[in-house]
Short mmCIF file of C-alpha atoms in Angstrom, two decimals:
data_model
loop_
_atom_site.label_atom_id
_atom_site.label_comp_id
_atom_site.label_asym_id
_atom_site.label_seq_id
_atom_site.Cartn_x
_atom_site.Cartn_y
_atom_site.Cartn_z
CA MET Y 1 130.05 91.21 115.38
CA THR Y 2 128.21 94.17 116.94
CA LEU Y 3 126.31 94.67 113.69
CA ILE Y 4 125.13 91.05 113.66
CA ILE Y 5 123.95 91.45 117.25
CA LEU Y 6 122.09 94.65 116.26
CA LEU Y 7 120.24 92.97 113.40
CA CYS Y 8 119.58 89.72 115.28
CA SER Y 9 118.19 91.58 118.30
CA LEU Y 10 115.94 93.61 115.99
CA VAL Y 11 114.55 90.43 114.43
CA ILE Y 12 114.06 88.81 117.86
CA PHE Y 13 112.18 91.82 119.24
CA LEU Y 14 109.96 91.94 116.13
CA VAL Y 15 109.21 88.20 116.38
CA LEU Y 16 108.27 88.69 120.04
CA GLY Y 17 105.59 91.14 118.86
CA ILE Y 18 107.23 94.32 120.12
CA PRO Y 19 106.23 97.30 117.91
CA ALA Y 20 108.83 98.16 115.28
CA VAL Y 21 109.76 101.55 116.74
CA PHE Y 22 110.49 100.04 120.18
CA SER Y 23 112.29 97.09 118.57
CA MET Y 24 114.62 99.55 116.81
CA GLY Y 25 115.17 101.47 120.05
CA LEU Y 26 115.89 98.36 122.11
CA SER Y 27 118.22 96.86 119.49
CA THR Y 28 120.08 100.19 119.41
CA ILE Y 29 120.60 99.99 123.19
CA VAL Y 30 121.77 96.37 122.85
CA TYR Y 31 124.25 97.48 120.17
CA PHE Y 32 125.80 100.16 122.39
CA ILE Y 33 125.94 97.79 125.38
CA VAL Y 34 127.94 95.28 123.33
CA ASP Y 35 130.06 97.99 121.68
CA ARG Y 36 130.83 100.17 124.74
CA GLY Y 37 129.59 98.40 127.82
CA ILE Y 38 126.47 98.80 129.92
CA PHE Y 39 127.83 101.80 131.83
CA ASP Y 40 129.03 103.70 128.77
CA ILE Y 41 125.89 103.95 126.67
CA PRO Y 42 126.08 107.39 124.94
CA PHE Y 43 122.66 108.65 125.96
CA GLU Y 44 123.59 112.25 125.11
CA MET Y 45 124.51 111.26 121.55
CA ILE Y 46 121.32 109.20 121.21
CA ALA Y 47 119.28 112.20 122.33
CA GLN Y 48 121.09 114.46 119.87
CA LYS Y 49 120.51 112.05 116.98
CA THR Y 50 116.81 111.66 117.76
CA VAL Y 51 116.30 115.44 117.87
CA PHE Y 52 118.39 115.91 114.72
CA GLY Y 53 116.17 113.41 112.93
CA LEU Y 54 113.19 115.71 113.47
CA ASN Y 55 115.00 118.96 112.70
CA SER Y 56 113.44 119.59 109.29
CA PHE Y 57 110.97 122.25 108.15
CA ALA Y 58 109.58 119.84 105.54
CA LEU Y 59 108.46 117.47 108.30
CA LEU Y 60 105.86 120.03 109.39
CA ALA Y 61 103.92 118.95 106.31
CA VAL Y 62 103.25 115.54 107.87
CA PRO Y 63 100.83 116.65 110.63
CA LEU Y 64 99.31 119.22 108.26
CA PHE Y 65 98.58 116.61 105.58
CA LEU Y 66 97.13 114.28 108.21
CA LEU Y 67 94.97 117.13 109.52
CA VAL Y 68 93.62 117.92 106.04
CA GLY Y 69 92.59 114.30 105.50
CA ARG Y 70 90.92 114.00 108.88
CA LEU Y 71 89.07 117.31 108.51
CA MET Y 72 87.76 116.30 105.09
CA ASN Y 73 86.70 112.90 106.43
CA GLU Y 74 84.90 114.31 109.45
CA SER Y 75 83.20 117.17 107.59
CA GLY Y 76 81.11 114.79 105.48
CA THR Y 77 82.68 115.83 102.19
CA THR Y 78 83.54 112.22 101.29
CA GLU Y 79 79.91 111.53 100.35
CA LYS Y 80 79.85 114.62 98.09
CA LEU Y 81 83.01 113.42 96.34
CA PHE Y 82 81.56 109.93 95.95
CA MET Y 83 78.36 111.26 94.37
CA PHE Y 84 80.37 113.42 91.96
CA ALA Y 85 82.49 110.41 90.91
CA LYS Y 86 79.28 108.39 90.51
CA ALA Y 87 77.81 111.03 88.20
CA LEU Y 88 80.94 110.86 86.02
CA VAL Y 89 81.58 107.10 85.67
CA GLY Y 90 78.63 105.34 87.30
CA HIS Y 91 77.19 104.40 83.91
CA PHE Y 92 80.20 102.22 83.08
CA LYS Y 93 79.70 98.46 83.30
CA GLY Y 94 80.17 97.66 86.97
CA GLY Y 95 79.99 101.41 87.48
CA LEU Y 96 80.28 101.55 91.26
CA ALA Y 97 83.62 99.75 91.15
CA HIS Y 98 84.94 102.43 88.79
CA VAL Y 99 83.38 105.10 91.01
CA ASN Y 100 85.32 103.56 93.89
CA VAL Y 101 88.63 104.10 92.07
CA LEU Y 102 87.82 107.61 90.83
CA ALA Y 103 86.69 108.70 94.29
CA SER Y 104 90.00 107.43 95.70
CA VAL Y 105 91.90 109.47 93.10
CA ILE Y 106 90.04 112.61 94.17
CA PHE Y 107 90.41 111.87 97.88
CA ALA Y 108 94.10 111.07 97.37
CA GLY Y 109 94.62 114.77 96.73
CA MET Y 110 93.49 115.45 100.29
CA SER Y 111 94.53 112.61 102.60
CA GLY Y 112 97.95 111.26 101.57
CA SER Y 113 97.20 108.03 103.43
CA ALA Y 114 95.95 104.63 102.27
CA THR Y 115 94.36 103.80 105.62
CA ALA Y 116 92.58 107.18 105.75
CA ASP Y 117 91.13 106.51 102.30
CA ALA Y 118 90.08 102.97 103.25
CA ALA Y 119 88.53 104.01 106.56
CA GLY Y 120 86.91 107.24 105.33
CA LEU Y 121 85.65 106.64 101.80
CA GLY Y 122 85.57 102.89 102.33
CA GLN Y 123 82.43 102.89 104.46
CA ILE Y 124 80.47 104.81 101.82
CA GLU Y 125 81.88 102.79 98.92
CA ILE Y 126 81.30 99.35 100.40
CA LYS Y 127 77.76 100.21 101.52
CA ALA Y 128 76.86 101.59 98.07
CA MET Y 129 78.24 98.53 96.30
CA ARG Y 130 76.53 96.09 98.67
CA ASP Y 131 73.20 97.92 98.24
CA ALA Y 132 73.62 97.52 94.46
CA LYS Y 133 74.07 93.72 94.88
CA TYR Y 134 77.84 93.55 94.41
CA ASP Y 135 79.28 90.66 96.42
CA LEU Y 136 81.13 91.43 99.62
CA ASP Y 137 84.50 90.06 98.46
CA PHE Y 138 84.60 92.24 95.35
CA SER Y 139 83.33 95.35 97.14
CA CYS Y 140 85.96 95.12 99.87
CA SER Y 141 88.84 94.17 97.58
CA VAL Y 142 88.17 97.06 95.16
CA THR Y 143 88.02 99.47 98.11
CA ALA Y 144 91.27 98.13 99.55
CA ALA Y 145 93.14 98.24 96.24
CA SER Y 146 91.95 101.72 95.26
CA SER Y 147 93.06 103.13 98.62
CA LEU Y 148 96.71 102.51 97.63
CA ILE Y 149 96.43 105.49 95.28
CA GLY Y 150 96.32 107.79 98.34
CA PRO Y 151 100.05 107.78 99.20
CA ILE Y 152 101.14 108.11 95.55
CA ILE Y 153 99.26 111.25 94.47
CA PRO Y 154 100.24 114.28 96.60
CA PRO Y 155 99.89 115.01 99.44
CA SER Y 156 101.77 111.96 100.67
CA VAL Y 157 103.37 111.26 104.04
CA PRO Y 158 105.62 108.42 102.72
CA ILE Y 159 106.90 110.68 99.94
CA ILE Y 160 107.89 113.39 102.42
CA LEU Y 161 109.73 110.90 104.64
CA TYR Y 162 111.62 109.39 101.69
CA ALA Y 163 112.51 112.82 100.30
CA ILE Y 164 114.02 113.91 103.62
CA LEU Y 165 115.94 110.67 104.17
CA GLY Y 166 117.01 110.30 100.54
CA GLY Y 167 118.12 113.90 100.05
CA VAL Y 168 115.57 114.57 97.30
CA SER Y 169 113.49 117.72 96.75
CA VAL Y 170 110.14 117.26 98.55
CA ASN Y 171 108.28 119.31 95.95
CA ALA Y 172 109.83 117.40 93.05
CA LEU Y 173 109.01 114.01 94.55
CA LEU Y 174 105.44 114.99 95.35
CA ILE Y 175 104.95 116.13 91.75
CA ALA Y 176 106.60 112.92 90.51
CA GLY Y 177 103.83 110.87 92.12
CA ILE Y 178 101.01 112.40 90.07
CA ILE Y 179 101.36 110.43 86.81
CA PRO Y 180 102.17 107.05 88.50
CA GLY Y 181 99.13 107.56 90.78
CA LEU Y 182 96.86 108.22 87.81
CA LEU Y 183 98.41 105.26 85.99
CA MET Y 184 97.60 103.04 88.97
CA ALA Y 185 93.97 104.20 88.80
CA VAL Y 186 93.82 103.38 85.07
CA SER Y 187 95.35 99.92 85.59
CA LEU Y 188 92.85 99.12 88.36
CA MET Y 189 89.95 100.31 86.21
CA LEU Y 190 91.12 98.16 83.30
CA TYR Y 191 91.25 95.11 85.56
CA ILE Y 192 87.85 96.00 87.01
CA ALA Y 193 86.41 96.31 83.48
CA TYR Y 194 87.58 92.74 82.78
CA VAL Y 195 86.13 91.35 86.02
CA VAL Y 196 82.74 93.10 85.88
CA ARG Y 197 82.09 91.90 82.32
CA LYS Y 198 82.99 88.37 83.33
CA ARG Y 199 80.64 88.50 86.33
CA ASN Y 200 78.00 90.67 84.65
CA TYR Y 201 77.83 93.32 87.38
CA PRO Y 202 75.26 96.10 86.91
CA SER Y 203 75.84 99.68 85.80
CA GLU Y 204 74.13 102.82 87.05
CA LYS Y 205 71.84 104.96 84.95
CA ARG Y 206 73.82 107.50 82.93
CA ALA Y 207 73.72 110.89 84.64
CA THR Y 208 72.39 113.79 82.64
CA PHE Y 209 74.49 116.92 82.17
CA LYS Y 210 72.22 118.66 84.67
CA GLN Y 211 72.84 115.90 87.25
CA ILE Y 212 76.59 116.05 86.67
CA MET Y 213 76.59 119.81 87.18
CA PHE Y 214 74.45 119.41 90.32
CA ALA Y 215 76.94 116.88 91.75
CA PHE Y 216 79.85 119.12 90.73
CA LYS Y 217 78.24 122.11 92.45
CA HIS Y 218 77.98 120.18 95.75
CA ALA Y 219 81.52 118.80 95.40
CA PHE Y 220 83.13 122.02 94.15
CA LEU Y 221 84.36 123.36 97.47
CA PRO Y 222 85.89 120.03 98.60
CA LEU Y 223 87.45 119.62 95.14
CA MET Y 224 89.31 122.87 95.69
CA THR Y 225 91.35 121.23 98.46
CA PRO Y 226 93.55 119.16 96.10
CA VAL Y 227 93.65 122.13 93.73
CA ILE Y 228 95.14 124.24 96.53
CA LEU Y 229 97.57 121.51 97.56
CA ILE Y 230 98.76 120.23 94.21
CA GLY Y 231 98.28 123.48 92.30
CA GLY Y 232 100.21 125.46 94.90
CA ILE Y 233 103.12 123.01 94.81
CA ILE Y 234 103.22 122.73 91.01
CA SER Y 235 103.00 126.49 90.48
CA GLY Y 236 105.74 127.13 93.01
CA ALA Y 237 103.45 129.37 95.04
CA PHE Y 238 103.89 127.14 98.11
CA THR Y 239 106.38 124.72 99.48
CA ALA Y 240 104.86 121.38 100.48
CA THR Y 241 104.65 122.54 104.09
CA GLU Y 242 103.03 125.85 103.22
CA ALA Y 243 100.56 124.09 100.90
CA GLY Y 244 99.61 121.77 103.78
CA ALA Y 245 99.02 124.72 106.09
CA VAL Y 246 96.84 126.58 103.57
CA ALA Y 247 94.86 123.42 102.72
CA ALA Y 248 94.36 122.61 106.41
CA PHE Y 249 93.05 126.12 107.06
CA TYR Y 250 90.74 125.83 104.04
CA ALA Y 251 89.43 122.42 105.18
CA LEU Y 252 88.88 123.87 108.66
CA ILE Y 253 86.80 126.73 107.26
CA LEU Y 254 84.73 124.27 105.19
CA GLY Y 255 84.00 121.89 108.05
CA VAL Y 256 83.36 124.43 110.84
CA PHE Y 257 81.84 127.47 109.12
CA VAL Y 258 80.56 126.47 105.66
CA TYR Y 259 79.07 123.00 106.19
CA ARG Y 260 78.91 123.34 109.99
CA SER Y 261 79.38 119.59 110.27
CA ILE Y 262 82.31 119.87 112.70
CA SER Y 263 81.47 121.09 116.16
CA TRP Y 264 84.08 122.63 118.44
CA ARG Y 265 84.07 119.41 120.46
CA LYS Y 266 84.65 117.34 117.31
CA LEU Y 267 87.35 119.76 116.22
CA TYR Y 268 89.16 119.14 119.50
CA ASP Y 269 88.95 115.37 118.85
CA ILE Y 270 90.28 115.87 115.30
CA PHE Y 271 93.30 117.84 116.55
CA ASN Y 272 93.84 115.28 119.31
CA LYS Y 273 93.81 112.29 116.92
CA THR Y 274 95.98 114.11 114.40
CA MET Y 275 98.49 114.93 117.12
CA LYS Y 276 98.60 111.27 118.20
CA ASP Y 277 99.08 110.03 114.62
CA SER Y 278 101.77 112.65 114.00
CA SER Y 279 103.54 111.77 117.25
CA MET Y 280 103.66 108.12 116.24
CA ILE Y 281 105.28 108.99 112.90
CA MET Y 282 107.72 111.43 114.51
CA ILE Y 283 108.80 108.88 117.14
CA ILE Y 284 109.44 106.35 114.40
CA LEU Y 285 111.49 108.88 112.46
CA ALA Y 286 113.47 109.96 115.53
CA ILE Y 287 114.41 106.40 116.56
CA ALA Y 288 115.03 105.36 112.96
CA ASN Y 289 117.52 108.21 112.61
CA VAL Y 290 119.67 106.71 115.38
CA PHE Y 291 119.26 103.24 113.88
CA SER Y 292 120.21 104.43 110.39
CA TRP Y 293 123.21 106.34 111.85
CA ILE Y 294 124.47 103.05 113.28
CA LEU Y 295 123.99 101.35 109.90
CA THR Y 296 125.97 104.14 108.25
CA ARG Y 297 128.65 103.97 110.98
CA GLU Y 298 128.99 100.24 110.29
CA LYS Y 299 129.22 101.01 106.55
CA ILE Y 300 126.15 98.92 105.75
CA PRO Y 301 125.23 100.95 102.64
CA VAL Y 302 128.74 100.34 101.29
CA VAL Y 303 128.62 96.65 102.20
CA VAL Y 304 125.18 96.13 100.65
CA SER Y 305 126.23 98.06 97.56
CA ASN Y 306 129.39 95.97 97.16
CA ILE Y 307 127.47 92.71 97.64
CA MET Y 308 124.86 93.63 95.04
CA LEU Y 309 127.45 94.93 92.60
CA THR Y 310 129.42 91.70 93.11
CA ILE Y 311 126.34 89.66 92.21
CA SER Y 312 125.70 91.88 89.20
CA ASP Y 313 126.71 95.34 88.08
CA ASP Y 314 123.68 95.53 85.79
CA TYR Y 315 121.26 98.30 86.82
CA TRP Y 316 118.15 96.26 85.99
CA ALA Y 317 119.32 93.22 87.96
CA ILE Y 318 120.05 95.40 91.00
CA MET Y 319 116.65 97.10 90.77
CA ILE Y 320 114.89 93.72 90.58
CA MET Y 321 116.77 92.55 93.68
CA ILE Y 322 115.82 95.74 95.52
CA ILE Y 323 112.15 95.47 94.52
CA LEU Y 324 111.99 91.85 95.70
CA PHE Y 325 113.59 92.90 98.99
CA LEU Y 326 111.07 95.75 99.43
CA LEU Y 327 108.16 93.41 98.69
CA PHE Y 328 109.44 91.11 101.42
CA LEU Y 329 110.05 93.99 103.84
CA GLY Y 330 106.58 95.40 103.22
CA CYS Y 331 104.97 92.19 104.41
CA PHE Y 332 106.39 92.60 107.91
CA MET Y 333 106.67 96.37 108.46
CA SER Y 334 104.52 99.39 107.77
CA SER Y 335 105.55 101.52 104.81
CA ILE Y 336 106.66 104.34 107.13
CA VAL Y 337 108.97 102.09 109.17
CA SER Y 338 110.30 100.42 106.00
CA ILE Y 339 111.12 103.79 104.42
CA ASN Y 340 112.96 104.93 107.54
CA ILE Y 341 115.08 101.79 107.73
CA ALA Y 342 115.67 101.02 104.06
CA THR Y 343 116.13 104.46 102.47
CA PRO Y 344 119.60 105.25 103.93
CA VAL Y 345 120.78 101.79 102.88
CA LEU Y 346 119.26 101.48 99.40
CA VAL Y 347 119.64 104.99 97.96
CA PRO Y 348 123.49 104.75 97.86
CA VAL Y 349 123.13 101.35 96.14
CA VAL Y 350 120.83 102.81 93.49
CA VAL Y 351 123.13 105.80 92.93
CA ALA Y 352 126.17 103.50 92.64
CA ALA Y 353 124.30 101.49 90.01
CA GLY Y 354 123.60 104.66 88.03
CA GLY Y 355 120.01 105.21 89.16
CA ASP Y 356 118.11 108.41 89.95
CA PRO Y 357 117.04 108.85 93.62
CA LEU Y 358 113.91 110.72 92.48
CA HIS Y 359 112.81 107.87 90.20
CA PHE Y 360 113.74 105.29 92.83
CA GLY Y 361 111.65 107.10 95.45
CA ILE Y 362 108.47 106.50 93.44
CA ILE Y 363 109.47 102.88 92.78
CA MET Y 364 110.11 102.32 96.48
CA ILE Y 365 106.80 103.80 97.63
CA LEU Y 366 104.80 101.97 94.95
CA THR Y 367 106.46 98.70 95.96
CA LEU Y 368 105.93 99.21 99.69
CA MET Y 369 102.24 99.94 99.04
CA VAL Y 370 101.87 96.30 98.03
CA GLY Y 371 102.68 95.45 101.65
CA GLU Y 372 99.57 97.37 102.75
CA LEU Y 373 97.52 94.62 101.06
CA THR Y 374 99.51 91.60 102.16
CA PRO Y 375 99.45 89.66 105.45
CA PRO Y 376 100.45 89.57 108.20
CA PHE Y 377 100.69 93.36 108.74
CA GLY Y 378 98.75 94.93 105.87
CA MET Y 379 97.27 98.03 107.50
CA VAL Y 380 94.67 98.56 104.76
CA LEU Y 381 93.43 95.00 105.29
CA PHE Y 382 92.83 95.71 108.97
CA ALA Y 383 91.09 98.99 108.13
CA ILE Y 384 88.69 97.22 105.73
CA THR Y 385 87.89 94.45 108.19
CA ARG Y 386 87.02 97.08 110.81
CA ILE Y 387 84.47 98.84 108.59
CA SER Y 388 82.91 95.73 106.98
CA ASP Y 389 81.73 92.25 107.89
CA ILE Y 390 84.44 90.44 105.96
CA LYS Y 391 86.92 88.16 107.71
CA PHE Y 392 90.64 88.81 107.37
CA ASP Y 393 91.56 85.58 105.54
CA ARG Y 394 88.61 85.99 103.15
CA LEU Y 395 89.68 89.55 102.34
CA VAL Y 396 93.27 88.44 101.68
CA ARG Y 397 92.09 85.87 99.12
CA ALA Y 398 89.78 88.41 97.46
CA VAL Y 399 92.36 91.20 97.20
CA LEU Y 400 95.31 89.16 95.87
CA PRO Y 401 94.27 89.43 92.16
CA PHE Y 402 94.28 93.23 92.51
CA LEU Y 403 98.00 93.12 93.23
CA PHE Y 404 98.70 92.35 89.56
CA PRO Y 405 97.59 95.78 88.24
CA VAL Y 406 99.67 97.43 90.98
CA ILE Y 407 102.74 95.34 90.15
CA ALA Y 408 102.19 96.12 86.45
CA VAL Y 409 102.48 99.83 87.28
CA ILE Y 410 105.70 99.21 89.23
CA VAL Y 411 107.16 97.44 86.19
CA LEU Y 412 106.08 100.25 83.85
CA VAL Y 413 107.57 102.97 86.07
CA LEU Y 414 110.77 100.92 86.37
CA LEU Y 415 111.07 100.44 82.59
CA PHE Y 416 110.07 104.01 81.73
CA PRO Y 417 111.51 106.40 84.35
CA GLN Y 418 110.00 109.36 82.49
CA ILE Y 419 106.61 108.39 83.92
CA ALA Y 420 107.90 109.65 87.27
CA THR Y 421 110.52 112.20 86.23
CA PHE Y 422 108.76 114.02 83.37
CA LEU Y 423 106.60 116.39 85.43
CA PRO Y 424 109.30 117.48 87.93
CA HIS Y 425 111.75 118.17 85.10
CA TYR Y 426 109.16 119.84 82.87
CA LEU Y 427 107.94 122.10 85.68
CA GLY Y 428 111.31 123.61 86.45
CA GLY Y 429 113.98 120.95 86.59
CA THR Y 430 113.47 120.28 90.29
CA GLY Y 431 114.17 116.58 90.03
#
């Protein structure tokens, strides 16, 4: 009975428009009032659980990854990366759309956030495509879809959160995202190739070797950021947290001393905004830890596992049910909130069905990324509408076809787990 009240109160608070983190907190209080009485709410235990939820060295990587992305955005390096991508693939049919995807792949190795990609690179990409006579719908939808690559290729905030909650190696899971992220880029580019030929979009003049080298020279220093991050993690030289610290220091040197595009005043604003974004994520994680403790106390993972195994004990059937549930959940909650709530419940189900938590982590994050492009709470959609003239409903209609390449990647990773698990196992058996 208390569990039903917990879940019902959560739904009611969400429907009333209360932010998810406060809805979880309030429903937790309601649960304890019903369970113990209004004068016996265990505030000390709640405080202990919230602090315990943040007691992880790996979590330090979250603000560091956010700082790297913001420093690279504010230092003006996004334009250098865009020009380098343009020199490489701009001559393809509908070249700027392909440039859009490739630039997102490169920037994904710095930001770890879909909204950071959409808001940072998006302004440059949409303007360039509009100036080249691409229609607004296509320009915005390509930008929105390509930004989903950000949280898949390391660094990635969602990956860190899942790894901590799911009991998986952070380094292994970050490495596991590399091939699926690249596969997502390829699938989007294949779909773009089909669309641009159908609509006869223009291509850019093929860059000469000299022009490519010129663009590479200007982009070289920013390109070293993902090399430091990903290379340090893959080589074992750094943990994810240490790689974030080194990359943040490197990005700081670039922006303040090399390019001199970040003033001390702007640097203060960057730290301030990063601190606010980090605080939001940490509050969500702290409250979600209490919420997930209650779910565990009420044996929800066991109940959900038994229900699913009663419906079917087939691994593939269970995975399809979970993916459909995550697609639904992603429509109404941000990926970070969804990971915090669903991971403690779903990982035991996957393990009971014979699945690998490492493989499932990539499946879960890929699936929740779809929610970033779907109403009513798709954060990438809101980011694109803020930086362009497109209306929300128009953008939703334009971006829906781009969900098919993303879903195709989810299916491929589900059918062939080696896509996600090969690199972690090959590079030391850390999976």
